[in-house]
Every structure is written in C-alpha cells, then in structure tokens.
XYZ file of C-alpha atoms in Angstrom:
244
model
C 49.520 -95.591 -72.976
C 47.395 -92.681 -73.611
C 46.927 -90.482 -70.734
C 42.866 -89.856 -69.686
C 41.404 -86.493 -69.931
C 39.499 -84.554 -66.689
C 37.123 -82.521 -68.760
C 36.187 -79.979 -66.911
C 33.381 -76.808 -67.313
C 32.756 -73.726 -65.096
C 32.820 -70.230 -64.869
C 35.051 -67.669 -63.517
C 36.748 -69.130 -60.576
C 37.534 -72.036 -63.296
C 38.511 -70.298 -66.245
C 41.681 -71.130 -66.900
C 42.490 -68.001 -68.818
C 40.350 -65.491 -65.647
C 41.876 -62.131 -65.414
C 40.621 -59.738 -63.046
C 38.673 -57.011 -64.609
C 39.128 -55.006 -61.072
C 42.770 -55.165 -61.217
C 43.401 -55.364 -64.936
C 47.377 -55.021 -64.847
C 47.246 -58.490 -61.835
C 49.077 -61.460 -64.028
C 47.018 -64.064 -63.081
C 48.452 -66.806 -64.735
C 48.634 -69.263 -61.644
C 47.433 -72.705 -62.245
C 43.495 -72.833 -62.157
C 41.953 -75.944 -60.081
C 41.429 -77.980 -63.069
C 44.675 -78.350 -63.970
C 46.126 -78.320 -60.347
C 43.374 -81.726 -60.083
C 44.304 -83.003 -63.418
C 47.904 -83.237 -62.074
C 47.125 -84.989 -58.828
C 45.180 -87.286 -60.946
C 47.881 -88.163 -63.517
C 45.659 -86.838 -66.303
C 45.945 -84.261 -68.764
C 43.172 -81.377 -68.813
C 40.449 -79.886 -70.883
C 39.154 -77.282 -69.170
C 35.626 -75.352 -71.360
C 35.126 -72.634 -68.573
C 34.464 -69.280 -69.170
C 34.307 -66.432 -67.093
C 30.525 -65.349 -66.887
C 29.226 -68.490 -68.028
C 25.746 -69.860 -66.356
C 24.592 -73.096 -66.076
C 23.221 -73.696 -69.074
C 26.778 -73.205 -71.367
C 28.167 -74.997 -68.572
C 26.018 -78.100 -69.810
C 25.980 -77.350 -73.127
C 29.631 -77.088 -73.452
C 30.323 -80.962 -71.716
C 27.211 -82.253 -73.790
C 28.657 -80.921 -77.126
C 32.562 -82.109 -76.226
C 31.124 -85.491 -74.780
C 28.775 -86.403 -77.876
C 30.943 -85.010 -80.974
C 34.725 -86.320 -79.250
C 36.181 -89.568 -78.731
C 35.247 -90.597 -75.224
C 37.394 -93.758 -74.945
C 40.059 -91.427 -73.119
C 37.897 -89.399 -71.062
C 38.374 -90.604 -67.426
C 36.139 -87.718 -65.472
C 34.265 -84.916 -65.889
C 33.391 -82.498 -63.745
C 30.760 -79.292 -63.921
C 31.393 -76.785 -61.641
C 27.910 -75.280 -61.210
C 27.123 -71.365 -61.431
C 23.981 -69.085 -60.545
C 20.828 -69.403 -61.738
C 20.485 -66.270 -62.687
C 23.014 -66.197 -65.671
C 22.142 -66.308 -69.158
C 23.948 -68.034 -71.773
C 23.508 -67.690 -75.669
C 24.831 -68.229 -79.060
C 25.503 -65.949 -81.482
C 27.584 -65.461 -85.100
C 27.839 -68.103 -87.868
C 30.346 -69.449 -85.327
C 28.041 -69.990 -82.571
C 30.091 -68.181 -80.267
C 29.047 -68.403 -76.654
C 28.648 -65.247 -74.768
C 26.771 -64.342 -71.497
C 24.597 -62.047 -69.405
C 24.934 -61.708 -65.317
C 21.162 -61.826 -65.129
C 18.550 -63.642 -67.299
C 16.090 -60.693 -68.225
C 13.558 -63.397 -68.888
C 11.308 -65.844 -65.919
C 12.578 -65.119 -62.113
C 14.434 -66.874 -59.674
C 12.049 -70.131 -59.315
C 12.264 -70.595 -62.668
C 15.810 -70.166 -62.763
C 16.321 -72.890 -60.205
C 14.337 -75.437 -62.141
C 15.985 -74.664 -65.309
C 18.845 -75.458 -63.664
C 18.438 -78.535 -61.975
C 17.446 -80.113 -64.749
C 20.931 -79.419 -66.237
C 22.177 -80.819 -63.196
C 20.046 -84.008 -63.849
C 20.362 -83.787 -67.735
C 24.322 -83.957 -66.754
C 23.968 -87.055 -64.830
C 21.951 -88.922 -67.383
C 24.410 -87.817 -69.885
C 27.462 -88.959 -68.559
C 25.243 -92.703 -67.172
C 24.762 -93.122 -71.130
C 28.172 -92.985 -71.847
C 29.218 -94.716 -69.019
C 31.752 -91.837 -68.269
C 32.880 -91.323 -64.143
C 31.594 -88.283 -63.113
C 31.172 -85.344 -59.766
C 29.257 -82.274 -59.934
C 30.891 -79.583 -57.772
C 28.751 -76.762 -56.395
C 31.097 -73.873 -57.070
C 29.009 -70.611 -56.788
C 25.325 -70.349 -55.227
C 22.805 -71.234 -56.828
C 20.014 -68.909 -55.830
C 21.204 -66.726 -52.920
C 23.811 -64.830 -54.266
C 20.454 -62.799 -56.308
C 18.105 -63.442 -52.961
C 21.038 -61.563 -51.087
C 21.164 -58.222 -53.794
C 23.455 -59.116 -56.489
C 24.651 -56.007 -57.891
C 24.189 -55.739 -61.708
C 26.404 -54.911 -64.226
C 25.712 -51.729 -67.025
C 23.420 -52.893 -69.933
C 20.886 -54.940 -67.616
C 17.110 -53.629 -68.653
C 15.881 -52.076 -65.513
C 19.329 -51.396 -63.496
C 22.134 -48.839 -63.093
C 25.501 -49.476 -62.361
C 26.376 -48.694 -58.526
C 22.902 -49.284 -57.550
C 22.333 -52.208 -55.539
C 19.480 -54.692 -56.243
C 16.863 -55.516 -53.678
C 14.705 -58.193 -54.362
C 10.817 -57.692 -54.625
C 9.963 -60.603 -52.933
C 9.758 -62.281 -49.619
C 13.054 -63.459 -49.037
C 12.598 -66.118 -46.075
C 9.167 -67.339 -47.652
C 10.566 -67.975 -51.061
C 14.125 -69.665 -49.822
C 11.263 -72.684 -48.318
C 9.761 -72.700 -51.924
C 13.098 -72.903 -53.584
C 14.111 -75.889 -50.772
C 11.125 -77.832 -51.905
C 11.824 -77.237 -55.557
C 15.700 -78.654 -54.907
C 14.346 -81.728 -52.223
C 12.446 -82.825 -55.197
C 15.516 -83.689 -57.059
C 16.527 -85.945 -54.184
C 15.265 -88.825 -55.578
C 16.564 -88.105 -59.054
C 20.194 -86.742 -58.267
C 23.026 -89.127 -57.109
C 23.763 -86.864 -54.183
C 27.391 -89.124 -53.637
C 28.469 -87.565 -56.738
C 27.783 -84.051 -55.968
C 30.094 -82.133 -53.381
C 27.848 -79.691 -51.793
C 24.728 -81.218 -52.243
C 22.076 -80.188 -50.533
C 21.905 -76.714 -52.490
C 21.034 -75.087 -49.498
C 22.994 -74.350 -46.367
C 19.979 -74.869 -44.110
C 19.716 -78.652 -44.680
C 24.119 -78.563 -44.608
C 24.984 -78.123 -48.059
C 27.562 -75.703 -49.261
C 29.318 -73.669 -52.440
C 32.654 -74.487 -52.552
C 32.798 -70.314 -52.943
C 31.549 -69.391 -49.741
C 33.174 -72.502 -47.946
C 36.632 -72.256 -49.190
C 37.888 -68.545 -50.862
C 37.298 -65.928 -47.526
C 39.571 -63.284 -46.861
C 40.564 -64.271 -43.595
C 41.803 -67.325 -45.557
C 43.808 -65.373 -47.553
C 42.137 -66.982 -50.217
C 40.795 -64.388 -52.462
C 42.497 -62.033 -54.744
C 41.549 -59.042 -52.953
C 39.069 -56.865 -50.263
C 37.655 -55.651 -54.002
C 37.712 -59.488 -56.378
C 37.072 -62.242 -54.228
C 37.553 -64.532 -56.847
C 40.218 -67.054 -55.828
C 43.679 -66.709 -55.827
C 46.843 -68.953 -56.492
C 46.375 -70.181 -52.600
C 42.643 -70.444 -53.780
C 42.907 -72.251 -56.616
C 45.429 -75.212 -54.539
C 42.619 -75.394 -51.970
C 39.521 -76.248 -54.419
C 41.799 -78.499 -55.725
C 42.311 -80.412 -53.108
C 39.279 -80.104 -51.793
C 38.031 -81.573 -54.530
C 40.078 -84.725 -54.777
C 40.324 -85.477 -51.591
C 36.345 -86.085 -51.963
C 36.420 -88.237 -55.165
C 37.077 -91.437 -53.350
C-alpha cells in the first residue's frame, strides 16, 4: 500500500534545504520538522518551503500542488504561516518564485487582511477536497514589523544597519489589528490552527517565539536564531503531539 504524503509549505525555519546566510560554512543538513513529522506519522514528505517566502507563496504553492496533483494519497497538509509583511512574486517564463522581506506596497493592516484571507482561502481549499488539514503559526504575523524589523539592502526607503521604527502608534494599532483577526473567528476553524489567536494578548502564540529561545538551546546561534537540529525535533513534536 502506498504510503500518504504530509505536504507541507513554509518559510525559513521549514525549508528543508535552509542554510544560514550568517554562518555560511554551518552544514545544516539536519532533518527539518517536516520530515522529522512525516516520520512520526509513517508518511513520506513533500515539503514546498522556501526560505523568505510570505504568506502568499505559502498558499499559492499548496493551492497549485493540491489542484494540478493526485490527491488520493495526500493524508495532511500543513502551512506554516509567515509575516505579513513579505512579498512574494513570479517571475521568468518559468514562473519562478522569489521574495522580498517587506512588501513596498499597502501597510501593515492591509498586510494582515491579505493574509487572513489566505489563511481562510486555505481552509476552504483543503474542505473542497476533503483533504485533513492544521495551520501552524510559525513566525508572527504582524509584530515582528510593529517591533522594528530590520531591513535588508535593496528595500526603497532603508539602509542596511539601520533599524526600522514604525511611524505609527504601536499600542493603538495592535487593538485595530486584534479586531481585524477576531473577525475571522467565526470563519476560521480555530481547532485546526495551533496558535490561534494571532495575538499573544488573547493567549495565542508563534511557534517561533514559543519554542526556538536561546536559553533553550534551540537556536543556531546569539547571531541566527533560526532553529537548530534540537529546534527542528521540538516543532516537530510539538506539532504532533497537537494533531489529535
């Protein structure tokens, strides 16, 4: 009997071919937390992530695999949501996905919307097709920009080593982007989405924040915090032991 597939989509910390670009000579090979899940599952693994990637590839890429594959074998799919404030494109005759850290076009309320209808585009996808699915919230949404994400060279506006401080009123606008998530509530099968609420202040969490911290010894280093082998085993299981 053929085995079932865990089709899984993400961005860096579940890329399954993630090196770090801060310590460029690091092999780091280790199993990612797809594959590490697949295996406590019994399934075998398809794993679309790619480091960089926002929310919309993340969609895009399980839409396009889900409606142009054979889904008799697929037996869950996961999306392991990224910031809002990503931007995804297409480019080539190929259609080759590539990314920016920050979306040079709307701001961070429209960003959240944009997203959460992925999230609920996602859900209604995989109800169609009758295929099991969990969302996972892997990186935060909104706060990681709210906070001063620092952007990368080639971003209209920025310089490299300058930190970003946003314009607005941070407080004020976290309540605006609560009511914009609460009114998903409704919409979103919360049971199928570990870390839902998308905000800490109502007890929702990023499986970043909650799981890879240094004193954990969890992250790669005091420079990449992205996970490492350690931090890859506990996502994992994390993960399943929450699929019930």
């Amino acid at each position: 009997m053929m085995r079932k597939i865990l089709l899984v989509s993400g961005c860096s910390n579940t890329d399954k071919d993630f090196y770090s670009e801060l310590h460029p000579d690091m092999d780091c090979s280790w199993p990612k937390w797809p594959e590490l899940l697949a295996k406590k599952l019994d399934m075998d693994c398809v794993n679309l992530a790619k480091s960089g990637a926002g929310n919309e590839y993340i969609y895009r890429s399980l839409l396009n695999c889900i409606t142009r594959s054979d889904i008799s074998n697929i037996g869950l799919v996961i999306p392991a949501w990224s910031q809002c404030n990503r931007k995804d494109y297409q480019e080539g005759n190929l259609g080759r996905w590539t990314n920016e850290r920050i979306d040079p076009n709307g701001d961070v309320f429209s960003w959240v919307k944009k997203s959460l209808d992925y999230f609920l585009s996602f859900q209604i996808l995989c109800e169609k097709y009758n295929l099991p699915y969990m969302h996972v919230h892997m990186l935060h949404l909104y706060k990681d920009w709210l906070n001063g994400l620092r952007p990368r060279d080639g971003t209209p506006g920025f310089k490299q080593g300058f930190r970003y401080v946003y314009p607005g009123n941070r407080e004020k606008d976290i309540k605006k982007i609560i009511k914009f998530i609460d009114n998903y509530e409704e919409l979103i099968n919360t049971e199928k989405f570990i870390g839902w609420p998308l905000h800490s202040e109502m007890g929702g969490y990023c499986l970043q924040q909650k799981l890879i911290k240094p004193e954990d010894d969890t992250i790669i280093s005091n420079l990449d915090s992205h996970p490492n082998k350690l931090g890859q085993e506990k996502i994992a299981e994390f993960i399943y032991d929450r699929l019930g």
